[in-house]
Each structure stands twice: as C-alpha cells, then as structure tokens.
mmCIF file of N, CA and C in Angstrom:
data_model
loop_
_atom_site.group_PDB
_atom_site.id
_atom_site.type_symbol
_atom_site.label_atom_id
_atom_site.label_comp_id
_atom_site.label_asym_id
_atom_site.label_seq_id
_atom_site.Cartn_x
_atom_site.Cartn_y
_atom_site.Cartn_z
ATOM 1 N N MET A 1 60.015 140.398 125.386
ATOM 2 C CA MET A 1 59.864 139.764 126.684
ATOM 3 C C MET A 1 59.914 138.250 126.481
ATOM 4 N N THR A 2 60.679 137.573 127.290
ATOM 5 C CA THR A 2 60.741 136.121 127.215
ATOM 6 C C THR A 2 59.676 135.529 128.121
ATOM 7 N N THR A 3 59.301 134.316 127.821
ATOM 8 C CA THR A 3 58.289 133.645 128.621
ATOM 9 C C THR A 3 58.887 132.385 129.220
ATOM 10 N N HIS A 4 58.279 131.917 130.282
ATOM 11 C CA HIS A 4 58.732 130.680 130.893
ATOM 12 C C HIS A 4 57.989 129.480 130.321
ATOM 13 N N LEU A 5 57.048 129.719 129.389
ATOM 14 C CA LEU A 5 56.274 128.639 128.774
ATOM 15 C C LEU A 5 56.519 128.598 127.281
ATOM 16 N N THR A 6 56.555 127.401 126.743
ATOM 17 C CA THR A 6 56.620 127.196 125.297
ATOM 18 C C THR A 6 55.367 126.444 124.895
ATOM 19 N N ARG A 7 54.692 126.947 123.880
ATOM 20 C CA ARG A 7 53.463 126.317 123.390
ATOM 21 C C ARG A 7 53.678 125.864 121.958
ATOM 22 N N VAL A 8 53.284 124.649 121.664
ATOM 23 C CA VAL A 8 53.328 124.121 120.307
ATOM 24 C C VAL A 8 51.887 123.834 119.908
ATOM 25 N N ALA A 9 51.355 124.670 119.037
ATOM 26 C CA ALA A 9 49.958 124.518 118.642
ATOM 27 C C ALA A 9 49.738 123.238 117.843
ATOM 28 N N VAL A 10 50.630 122.966 116.888
ATOM 29 C CA VAL A 10 50.457 121.799 116.019
ATOM 30 C C VAL A 10 51.813 121.132 115.793
ATOM 31 N N PRO A 11 52.123 120.086 116.549
ATOM 32 C CA PRO A 11 53.365 119.347 116.301
ATOM 33 C C PRO A 11 53.308 118.672 114.929
ATOM 34 N N GLU A 12 54.450 118.472 114.352
ATOM 35 C CA GLU A 12 54.523 117.821 113.044
ATOM 36 C C GLU A 12 53.833 116.458 113.087
ATOM 37 N N GLY A 13 52.985 116.218 112.091
ATOM 38 C CA GLY A 13 52.300 114.940 111.986
ATOM 39 C C GLY A 13 51.047 114.807 112.829
ATOM 40 N N VAL A 14 50.630 115.893 113.503
ATOM 41 C CA VAL A 14 49.440 115.860 114.355
ATOM 42 C C VAL A 14 48.406 116.814 113.750
ATOM 43 N N ALA A 15 47.160 116.391 113.711
ATOM 44 C CA ALA A 15 46.098 117.244 113.175
ATOM 45 C C ALA A 15 45.947 118.493 114.028
ATOM 46 N N PRO A 16 45.689 119.636 113.402
ATOM 47 C CA PRO A 16 45.503 120.866 114.172
ATOM 48 C C PRO A 16 44.306 120.759 115.109
ATOM 49 N N GLY A 17 44.441 121.369 116.275
ATOM 50 C CA GLY A 17 43.339 121.443 117.223
ATOM 51 C C GLY A 17 42.578 122.738 117.001
ATOM 52 N N SER A 18 41.441 122.832 117.604
ATOM 53 C CA SER A 18 40.635 124.043 117.481
ATOM 54 C C SER A 18 40.610 124.762 118.823
ATOM 55 N N GLY A 19 41.424 125.799 118.956
ATOM 56 C CA GLY A 19 41.395 126.609 120.156
ATOM 57 C C GLY A 19 42.210 126.091 121.321
ATOM 58 N N TYR A 20 43.206 125.271 121.053
ATOM 59 C CA TYR A 20 44.089 124.816 122.124
ATOM 60 C C TYR A 20 45.455 124.498 121.545
ATOM 61 N N SER A 21 46.463 124.432 122.408
ATOM 62 C CA SER A 21 47.800 124.001 122.027
ATOM 63 C C SER A 21 47.928 122.520 122.346
ATOM 64 N N HIS A 22 48.537 121.770 121.440
ATOM 65 C CA HIS A 22 48.729 120.346 121.701
ATOM 66 C C HIS A 22 49.757 120.109 122.808
ATOM 67 N N VAL A 23 50.791 120.954 122.867
ATOM 68 C CA VAL A 23 51.882 120.743 123.824
ATOM 69 C C VAL A 23 52.244 122.072 124.472
ATOM 70 N N VAL A 24 52.429 122.043 125.793
ATOM 71 C CA VAL A 24 52.917 123.210 126.526
ATOM 72 C C VAL A 24 53.922 122.706 127.550
ATOM 73 N N TRP A 25 55.078 123.362 127.625
ATOM 74 C CA TRP A 25 56.051 123.014 128.658
ATOM 75 C C TRP A 25 56.723 124.282 129.150
ATOM 76 N N GLY A 26 57.388 124.165 130.285
ATOM 77 C CA GLY A 26 58.068 125.320 130.833
ATOM 78 C C GLY A 26 58.785 124.972 132.120
ATOM 79 N N THR A 27 59.221 126.006 132.784
ATOM 80 C CA THR A 27 59.905 125.845 134.065
ATOM 81 C C THR A 27 59.186 126.701 135.102
ATOM 82 N N GLY A 28 59.335 126.325 136.343
ATOM 83 C CA GLY A 28 58.737 127.111 137.408
ATOM 84 C C GLY A 28 58.092 126.252 138.469
ATOM 85 N N ARG A 29 57.307 126.905 139.301
ATOM 86 C CA ARG A 29 56.599 126.252 140.396
ATOM 87 C C ARG A 29 55.254 125.746 139.880
ATOM 88 N N PHE A 30 54.956 124.468 140.112
ATOM 89 C CA PHE A 30 53.729 123.837 139.637
ATOM 90 C C PHE A 30 52.552 124.239 140.516
ATOM 91 N N VAL A 31 51.436 124.600 139.895
ATOM 92 C CA VAL A 31 50.214 124.962 140.601
ATOM 93 C C VAL A 31 49.070 124.128 140.028
ATOM 94 N N ALA A 32 48.362 123.408 140.874
ATOM 95 C CA ALA A 32 47.181 122.650 140.466
ATOM 96 C C ALA A 32 45.960 123.309 141.098
ATOM 97 N N VAL A 33 44.969 123.614 140.266
ATOM 98 C CA VAL A 33 43.726 124.214 140.753
ATOM 99 C C VAL A 33 42.616 123.183 140.578
ATOM 100 N N SER A 34 41.995 122.835 141.666
ATOM 101 C CA SER A 34 40.882 121.887 141.623
ATOM 102 C C SER A 34 39.790 122.385 140.700
ATOM 103 N N GLY A 35 38.990 121.447 140.209
ATOM 104 C CA GLY A 35 37.889 121.796 139.337
ATOM 105 C C GLY A 35 36.999 122.842 139.978
ATOM 106 N N GLN A 36 36.721 123.890 139.213
ATOM 107 C CA GLN A 36 35.872 124.977 139.691
ATOM 108 C C GLN A 36 34.522 124.896 138.993
ATOM 109 N N CYS A 37 33.479 125.127 139.763
ATOM 110 C CA CYS A 37 32.110 125.127 139.249
ATOM 111 C C CYS A 37 31.542 126.530 139.391
ATOM 112 N N ALA A 38 30.314 126.697 138.945
ATOM 113 C CA ALA A 38 29.661 128.006 138.957
ATOM 114 C C ALA A 38 29.031 128.304 140.314
ATOM 115 N N LEU A 39 29.858 128.302 141.344
ATOM 116 C CA LEU A 39 29.399 128.643 142.689
ATOM 117 C C LEU A 39 29.979 129.994 143.082
ATOM 118 N N ASP A 40 29.166 130.833 143.719
ATOM 119 C CA ASP A 40 29.678 132.100 144.206
ATOM 120 C C ASP A 40 30.340 131.887 145.569
ATOM 121 N N ALA A 41 30.778 132.965 146.188
ATOM 122 C CA ALA A 41 31.494 132.878 147.464
ATOM 123 C C ALA A 41 30.652 132.274 148.579
ATOM 124 N N ASP A 42 29.325 132.314 148.433
ATOM 125 C CA ASP A 42 28.432 131.730 149.437
ATOM 126 C C ASP A 42 28.014 130.308 149.106
ATOM 127 N N GLY A 43 28.562 129.751 148.015
ATOM 128 C CA GLY A 43 28.219 128.387 147.624
ATOM 129 C C GLY A 43 26.925 128.278 146.849
ATOM 130 N N GLU A 44 26.401 129.419 146.387
ATOM 131 C CA GLU A 44 25.168 129.423 145.603
ATOM 132 C C GLU A 44 25.500 129.294 144.117
ATOM 133 N N VAL A 45 24.676 128.566 143.381
ATOM 134 C CA VAL A 45 24.880 128.389 141.946
ATOM 135 C C VAL A 45 24.592 129.698 141.219
ATOM 136 N N VAL A 46 25.501 130.061 140.319
ATOM 137 C CA VAL A 46 25.332 131.235 139.472
ATOM 138 C C VAL A 46 24.907 130.738 138.091
ATOM 139 N N GLY A 47 23.832 131.286 137.542
ATOM 140 C CA GLY A 47 23.425 130.972 136.182
ATOM 141 C C GLY A 47 22.797 129.601 136.007
ATOM 142 N N GLU A 48 21.923 129.220 136.906
ATOM 143 C CA GLU A 48 21.280 127.910 136.777
ATOM 144 C C GLU A 48 20.627 127.784 135.403
ATOM 145 N N GLY A 49 20.954 126.709 134.685
ATOM 146 C CA GLY A 49 20.411 126.453 133.356
ATOM 147 C C GLY A 49 21.053 127.254 132.242
ATOM 148 N N ASP A 50 22.042 128.090 132.541
ATOM 149 C CA ASP A 50 22.670 128.980 131.561
ATOM 150 C C ASP A 50 24.169 128.656 131.454
ATOM 151 N N PRO A 51 24.576 127.881 130.437
ATOM 152 C CA PRO A 51 25.982 127.494 130.355
ATOM 153 C C PRO A 51 26.939 128.676 130.200
ATOM 154 N N ALA A 52 26.534 129.738 129.517
ATOM 155 C CA ALA A 52 27.416 130.897 129.357
ATOM 156 C C ALA A 52 27.655 131.593 130.700
ATOM 157 N N ALA A 53 26.607 131.799 131.474
ATOM 158 C CA ALA A 53 26.756 132.435 132.789
ATOM 159 C C ALA A 53 27.575 131.551 133.720
ATOM 160 N N GLN A 54 27.331 130.244 133.669
ATOM 161 C CA GLN A 54 28.110 129.345 134.514
ATOM 162 C C GLN A 54 29.580 129.362 134.107
ATOM 163 N N ALA A 55 29.852 129.369 132.806
ATOM 164 C CA ALA A 55 31.240 129.383 132.350
ATOM 165 C C ALA A 55 31.955 130.656 132.796
ATOM 166 N N ARG A 56 31.282 131.789 132.718
ATOM 167 C CA ARG A 56 31.909 133.040 133.187
ATOM 168 C C ARG A 56 32.238 132.958 134.665
ATOM 169 N N GLN A 57 31.339 132.389 135.477
ATOM 170 C CA GLN A 57 31.600 132.251 136.912
ATOM 171 C C GLN A 57 32.763 131.295 137.163
ATOM 172 N N VAL A 58 32.804 130.207 136.407
ATOM 173 C CA VAL A 58 33.889 129.234 136.549
ATOM 174 C C VAL A 58 35.237 129.910 136.293
ATOM 175 N N PHE A 59 35.336 130.694 135.218
ATOM 176 C CA PHE A 59 36.614 131.344 134.917
ATOM 177 C C PHE A 59 36.938 132.452 135.910
ATOM 178 N N ALA A 60 35.932 133.100 136.472
ATOM 179 C CA ALA A 60 36.182 134.066 137.545
ATOM 180 C C ALA A 60 36.754 133.345 138.770
ATOM 181 N N ASN A 61 36.193 132.178 139.088
ATOM 182 C CA ASN A 61 36.702 131.391 140.219
ATOM 183 C C ASN A 61 38.120 130.900 139.944
ATOM 184 N N LEU A 62 38.370 130.444 138.710
ATOM 185 C CA LEU A 62 39.726 130.006 138.360
ATOM 186 C C LEU A 62 40.717 131.156 138.522
ATOM 187 N N ARG A 63 40.343 132.350 138.074
ATOM 188 C CA ARG A 63 41.230 133.514 138.202
ATOM 189 C C ARG A 63 41.566 133.765 139.675
ATOM 190 N N ARG A 64 40.560 133.677 140.552
ATOM 191 C CA ARG A 64 40.791 133.901 141.984
ATOM 192 C C ARG A 64 41.715 132.827 142.568
ATOM 193 N N CYS A 65 41.499 131.584 142.176
ATOM 194 C CA CYS A 65 42.333 130.492 142.688
ATOM 195 C C CYS A 65 43.773 130.623 142.195
ATOM 196 N N LEU A 66 43.936 130.939 140.923
ATOM 197 C CA LEU A 66 45.288 131.146 140.390
ATOM 198 C C LEU A 66 45.978 132.290 141.129
ATOM 199 N N ALA A 67 45.271 133.385 141.344
ATOM 200 C CA ALA A 67 45.852 134.540 142.032
ATOM 201 C C ALA A 67 46.312 134.170 143.441
ATOM 202 N N ALA A 68 45.574 133.279 144.102
ATOM 203 C CA ALA A 68 45.956 132.850 145.452
ATOM 204 C C ALA A 68 47.316 132.167 145.458
ATOM 205 N N ALA A 69 47.716 131.622 144.302
ATOM 206 C CA ALA A 69 49.017 130.955 144.181
ATOM 207 C C ALA A 69 50.040 131.843 143.489
ATOM 208 N N GLY A 70 49.695 133.110 143.267
ATOM 209 C CA GLY A 70 50.607 134.009 142.575
ATOM 210 C C GLY A 70 50.663 133.745 141.084
ATOM 211 N N ALA A 71 49.620 133.141 140.540
ATOM 212 C CA ALA A 71 49.579 132.790 139.119
ATOM 213 C C ALA A 71 48.491 133.581 138.412
ATOM 214 N N ALA A 72 48.530 133.512 137.089
ATOM 215 C CA ALA A 72 47.527 134.148 136.237
ATOM 216 C C ALA A 72 47.243 133.215 135.060
ATOM 217 N N PHE A 73 46.270 133.578 134.257
ATOM 218 C CA PHE A 73 45.933 132.724 133.114
ATOM 219 C C PHE A 73 47.108 132.555 132.154
ATOM 220 N N ASP A 74 48.006 133.528 132.074
ATOM 221 C CA ASP A 74 49.198 133.384 131.227
ATOM 222 C C ASP A 74 50.080 132.214 131.655
ATOM 223 N N ASP A 75 49.961 131.794 132.905
ATOM 224 C CA ASP A 75 50.783 130.707 133.445
ATOM 225 C C ASP A 75 50.155 129.330 133.246
ATOM 226 N N VAL A 76 48.914 129.276 132.798
ATOM 227 C CA VAL A 76 48.196 128.001 132.690
ATOM 228 C C VAL A 76 48.758 127.186 131.533
ATOM 229 N N VAL A 77 49.094 125.931 131.826
ATOM 230 C CA VAL A 77 49.592 125.020 130.801
ATOM 231 C C VAL A 77 48.532 124.021 130.366
ATOM 232 N N LYS A 78 47.516 123.779 131.201
ATOM 233 C CA LYS A 78 46.511 122.763 130.872
ATOM 234 C C LYS A 78 45.189 123.101 131.543
ATOM 235 N N LEU A 79 44.109 123.013 130.763
ATOM 236 C CA LEU A 79 42.755 123.119 131.274
ATOM 237 C C LEU A 79 42.028 121.822 130.945
ATOM 238 N N THR A 80 41.260 121.327 131.896
ATOM 239 C CA THR A 80 40.407 120.165 131.652
ATOM 240 C C THR A 80 38.974 120.589 131.915
ATOM 241 N N TYR A 81 38.126 120.368 130.910
ATOM 242 C CA TYR A 81 36.722 120.752 130.970
ATOM 243 C C TYR A 81 35.880 119.499 131.166
ATOM 244 N N TYR A 82 34.971 119.559 132.108
ATOM 245 C CA TYR A 82 33.982 118.508 132.312
ATOM 246 C C TYR A 82 32.627 119.169 132.083
ATOM 247 N N VAL A 83 31.899 118.725 131.071
ATOM 248 C CA VAL A 83 30.599 119.315 130.749
ATOM 249 C C VAL A 83 29.547 118.218 130.734
ATOM 250 N N THR A 84 28.341 118.574 131.144
ATOM 251 C CA THR A 84 27.259 117.593 131.121
ATOM 252 C C THR A 84 26.644 117.464 129.733
ATOM 253 N N ASP A 85 27.026 118.368 128.824
ATOM 254 C CA ASP A 85 26.574 118.297 127.430
ATOM 255 C C ASP A 85 27.632 119.001 126.579
ATOM 256 N N VAL A 86 28.164 118.310 125.563
ATOM 257 C CA VAL A 86 29.193 118.931 124.721
ATOM 258 C C VAL A 86 28.654 120.146 123.966
ATOM 259 N N ALA A 87 27.349 120.295 123.876
ATOM 260 C CA ALA A 87 26.761 121.482 123.244
ATOM 261 C C ALA A 87 27.120 122.753 124.007
ATOM 262 N N TYR A 88 27.587 122.641 125.255
ATOM 263 C CA TYR A 88 27.978 123.806 126.046
ATOM 264 C C TYR A 88 29.379 124.308 125.696
ATOM 265 N N LEU A 89 30.151 123.542 124.947
ATOM 266 C CA LEU A 89 31.548 123.911 124.688
ATOM 267 C C LEU A 89 31.718 125.278 124.015
ATOM 268 N N PRO A 90 30.885 125.691 123.063
ATOM 269 C CA PRO A 90 31.058 127.052 122.527
ATOM 270 C C PRO A 90 30.950 128.135 123.611
ATOM 271 N N ALA A 91 30.033 127.990 124.537
ATOM 272 C CA ALA A 91 29.907 128.962 125.631
ATOM 273 C C ALA A 91 31.129 128.913 126.536
ATOM 274 N N VAL A 92 31.642 127.725 126.786
ATOM 275 C CA VAL A 92 32.836 127.578 127.623
ATOM 276 C C VAL A 92 34.042 128.218 126.926
ATOM 277 N N ARG A 93 34.187 127.954 125.632
ATOM 278 C CA ARG A 93 35.310 128.549 124.887
ATOM 279 C C ARG A 93 35.210 130.069 124.862
ATOM 280 N N ALA A 94 34.015 130.605 124.716
ATOM 281 C CA ALA A 94 33.843 132.061 124.719
ATOM 282 C C ALA A 94 34.271 132.652 126.064
ATOM 283 N N ALA A 95 33.876 132.022 127.155
ATOM 284 C CA ALA A 95 34.286 132.499 128.487
ATOM 285 C C ALA A 95 35.786 132.353 128.664
ATOM 286 N N ARG A 96 36.346 131.244 128.177
ATOM 287 C CA ARG A 96 37.798 131.044 128.247
ATOM 288 C C ARG A 96 38.516 132.137 127.474
ATOM 289 N N ASP A 97 38.079 132.399 126.252
ATOM 290 C CA ASP A 97 38.738 133.409 125.433
ATOM 291 C C ASP A 97 38.645 134.790 126.078
ATOM 292 N N GLU A 98 37.519 135.085 126.706
ATOM 293 C CA GLU A 98 37.362 136.358 127.416
ATOM 294 C C GLU A 98 38.341 136.431 128.586
ATOM 295 N N ALA A 99 38.482 135.343 129.323
ATOM 296 C CA ALA A 99 39.365 135.324 130.491
ATOM 297 C C ALA A 99 40.840 135.347 130.093
ATOM 298 N N LEU A 100 41.214 134.580 129.079
ATOM 299 C CA LEU A 100 42.610 134.469 128.682
ATOM 300 C C LEU A 100 43.051 135.589 127.757
ATOM 301 N N GLY A 101 42.128 136.275 127.126
ATOM 302 C CA GLY A 101 42.502 137.342 126.208
ATOM 303 C C GLY A 101 43.232 136.787 125.002
ATOM 304 N N ALA A 102 44.251 137.509 124.572
ATOM 305 C CA ALA A 102 44.983 137.134 123.362
ATOM 306 C C ALA A 102 46.078 136.099 123.621
ATOM 307 N N ALA A 103 46.226 135.654 124.853
ATOM 308 C CA ALA A 103 47.276 134.678 125.171
ATOM 309 C C ALA A 103 47.060 133.404 124.362
ATOM 310 N N PRO A 104 48.153 132.768 123.933
ATOM 311 C CA PRO A 104 47.983 131.479 123.240
ATOM 312 C C PRO A 104 47.268 130.501 124.171
ATOM 313 N N PRO A 105 46.359 129.708 123.631
ATOM 314 C CA PRO A 105 45.597 128.812 124.502
ATOM 315 C C PRO A 105 46.471 127.695 125.070
ATOM 316 N N PRO A 106 46.134 127.243 126.273
ATOM 317 C CA PRO A 106 46.875 126.131 126.875
ATOM 318 C C PRO A 106 46.461 124.811 126.244
ATOM 319 N N ALA A 107 47.144 123.756 126.620
ATOM 320 C CA ALA A 107 46.694 122.415 126.268
ATOM 321 C C ALA A 107 45.348 122.196 126.950
ATOM 322 N N SER A 108 44.477 121.414 126.331
ATOM 323 C CA SER A 108 43.132 121.258 126.867
ATOM 324 C C SER A 108 42.566 119.878 126.592
ATOM 325 N N THR A 109 41.664 119.471 127.461
ATOM 326 C CA THR A 109 40.893 118.250 127.279
ATOM 327 C C THR A 109 39.459 118.560 127.670
ATOM 328 N N ALA A 110 38.514 118.086 126.855
ATOM 329 C CA ALA A 110 37.095 118.258 127.166
ATOM 330 C C ALA A 110 36.458 116.883 127.272
ATOM 331 N N VAL A 111 35.679 116.692 128.330
ATOM 332 C CA VAL A 111 35.051 115.400 128.599
ATOM 333 C C VAL A 111 33.583 115.637 128.927
ATOM 334 N N GLN A 112 32.705 114.887 128.269
ATOM 335 C CA GLN A 112 31.298 114.937 128.653
ATOM 336 C C GLN A 112 31.085 113.931 129.772
ATOM 337 N N VAL A 113 30.410 114.385 130.828
ATOM 338 C CA VAL A 113 30.138 113.540 131.987
ATOM 339 C C VAL A 113 28.630 113.428 132.185
ATOM 340 N N THR A 114 28.227 112.399 132.868
ATOM 341 C CA THR A 114 26.808 112.186 133.126
ATOM 342 C C THR A 114 26.251 113.240 134.076
ATOM 343 N N ALA A 115 27.022 113.577 135.103
ATOM 344 C CA ALA A 115 26.563 114.545 136.092
ATOM 345 C C ALA A 115 27.753 115.076 136.869
ATOM 346 N N LEU A 116 27.528 116.211 137.524
ATOM 347 C CA LEU A 116 28.497 116.755 138.468
ATOM 348 C C LEU A 116 27.929 116.592 139.868
ATOM 349 N N PHE A 117 28.587 117.124 140.874
ATOM 350 C CA PHE A 117 28.189 116.837 142.249
ATOM 351 C C PHE A 117 26.878 117.491 142.673
ATOM 352 N N ARG A 118 26.394 118.476 141.898
ATOM 353 C CA ARG A 118 25.071 119.062 142.118
ATOM 354 C C ARG A 118 24.357 119.092 140.781
ATOM 355 N N PRO A 119 23.110 118.690 140.721
ATOM 356 C CA PRO A 119 22.427 118.546 139.437
ATOM 357 C C PRO A 119 22.271 119.836 138.632
ATOM 358 N N GLU A 120 22.285 120.988 139.278
ATOM 359 C CA GLU A 120 22.114 122.244 138.552
ATOM 360 C C GLU A 120 23.413 122.758 137.921
ATOM 361 N N LEU A 121 24.543 122.093 138.227
ATOM 362 C CA LEU A 121 25.822 122.496 137.645
ATOM 363 C C LEU A 121 25.993 121.851 136.275
ATOM 364 N N LEU A 122 26.450 122.643 135.314
ATOM 365 C CA LEU A 122 26.582 122.188 133.938
ATOM 366 C C LEU A 122 28.018 121.913 133.528
ATOM 367 N N LEU A 123 28.988 122.499 134.257
ATOM 368 C CA LEU A 123 30.380 122.321 133.871
ATOM 369 C C LEU A 123 31.308 122.527 135.057
ATOM 370 N N GLU A 124 32.498 121.991 134.901
ATOM 371 C CA GLU A 124 33.571 122.132 135.884
ATOM 372 C C GLU A 124 34.868 122.218 135.099
ATOM 373 N N VAL A 125 35.793 123.069 135.545
ATOM 374 C CA VAL A 125 37.066 123.236 134.851
ATOM 375 C C VAL A 125 38.188 123.230 135.874
ATOM 376 N N GLU A 126 39.224 122.405 135.608
ATOM 377 C CA GLU A 126 40.421 122.416 136.450
ATOM 378 C C GLU A 126 41.578 122.992 135.647
ATOM 379 N N ALA A 127 42.590 123.492 136.349
ATOM 380 C CA ALA A 127 43.724 124.132 135.689
ATOM 381 C C ALA A 127 45.033 123.672 136.312
ATOM 382 N N PHE A 128 46.043 123.579 135.465
ATOM 383 C CA PHE A 128 47.416 123.359 135.896
ATOM 384 C C PHE A 128 48.252 124.506 135.348
ATOM 385 N N ALA A 129 49.107 125.056 136.192
ATOM 386 C CA ALA A 129 49.922 126.216 135.795
ATOM 387 C C ALA A 129 51.352 126.016 136.244
ATOM 388 N N LEU A 130 52.252 126.740 135.585
ATOM 389 C CA LEU A 130 53.645 126.850 135.996
ATOM 390 C C LEU A 130 53.930 128.319 136.236
ATOM 391 N N VAL A 131 54.313 128.650 137.450
ATOM 392 C CA VAL A 131 54.578 130.030 137.816
ATOM 393 C C VAL A 131 56.091 130.236 137.820
ATOM 394 N N PRO A 132 56.573 131.287 137.155
ATOM 395 C CA PRO A 132 58.014 131.494 137.124
ATOM 396 C C PRO A 132 58.575 131.709 138.529
ATOM 397 N N GLU A 133 59.766 131.203 138.740
ATOM 398 C CA GLU A 133 60.457 131.430 140.003
ATOM 399 C C GLU A 133 60.956 132.869 140.022
ATOM 400 N N GLY A 134 60.925 133.500 141.178
ATOM 401 C CA GLY A 134 61.434 134.866 141.305
ATOM 402 C C GLY A 134 60.463 135.888 140.748
ATOM 403 N N PRO A 135 60.932 137.132 140.600
ATOM 404 C CA PRO A 135 60.033 138.201 140.132
ATOM 405 C C PRO A 135 59.618 137.995 138.688
ATOM 406 N N ARG A 136 58.417 138.438 138.382
ATOM 407 C CA ARG A 136 57.907 138.344 137.008
ATOM 408 C C ARG A 136 58.625 139.373 136.144
ATOM 409 N N PRO A 137 58.795 139.011 134.854
ATOM 410 C CA PRO A 137 59.437 139.981 133.932
ATOM 411 C C PRO A 137 58.586 141.202 133.736
#
C-alpha cells in the first residue's frame, strides 16, 4: 500500500529524535486542529491533577476532531505539545503511542508553558494533517 506521506526520522547530519520524525511531507488536503485540552463534551475537566488521564482525553478529542475532517492519526504530519511541566511528557508520549499505534510518529514540538487557559489543565496538543484527495487506499 502506498502512502500520501513521507516521513524522515533522521535526516543526514541531524541528531536522532526520540519518538518523532524530523521531517514529514505529503500531498492532500490540509487540516489544522486547534489545541485540544482534557475537556469532555460538557466542558468539564477530565483527570484533574493526572497528566496521564488528561493526555488520554486530549488524544480522544484529537481523534474526534480529525474524524470531523475525514482524517485519522495516520494523516497527522505535526503535533505540538504545550505542557505546564515537562515531567508530563512521558505520560503524553504514552497516550500518543496508544492513539497512533504502530504508525511512524509525526514531526513534533514540545513546549513548556507557564499556564493554560484554565489552571487545572496540564497540557494542550494541536495537530496538522494532510488528508489524501479522493478515496482512501
């Protein structure tokens, strides 16, 4: 099966990353998903004080948003993580790996921030995807 995305984990002369691809490109329809937080459908925080529970909710929300655009995690070319403490990154990566499965990881950026828009939120993740034109293979 051919893919519409090409991932380069380690370009020549660049140090290897841990759990992400340095470069991803492809063709198709561009999809931008706003940063998702650990809010349920009613706007209530899921997993207050628990970065693993919040990360699982974030990736569930990302999956729903991608699906609304006809996309899936296989189509994601870039994830940006905003965390209030970099110590949460292992929990975020575990939730990401659970959501993405065996797919090669997208390009990624992680940023520690002072706060998010609600004090009980620990992380936010945005996604960019390329969805193939026409029917999926």
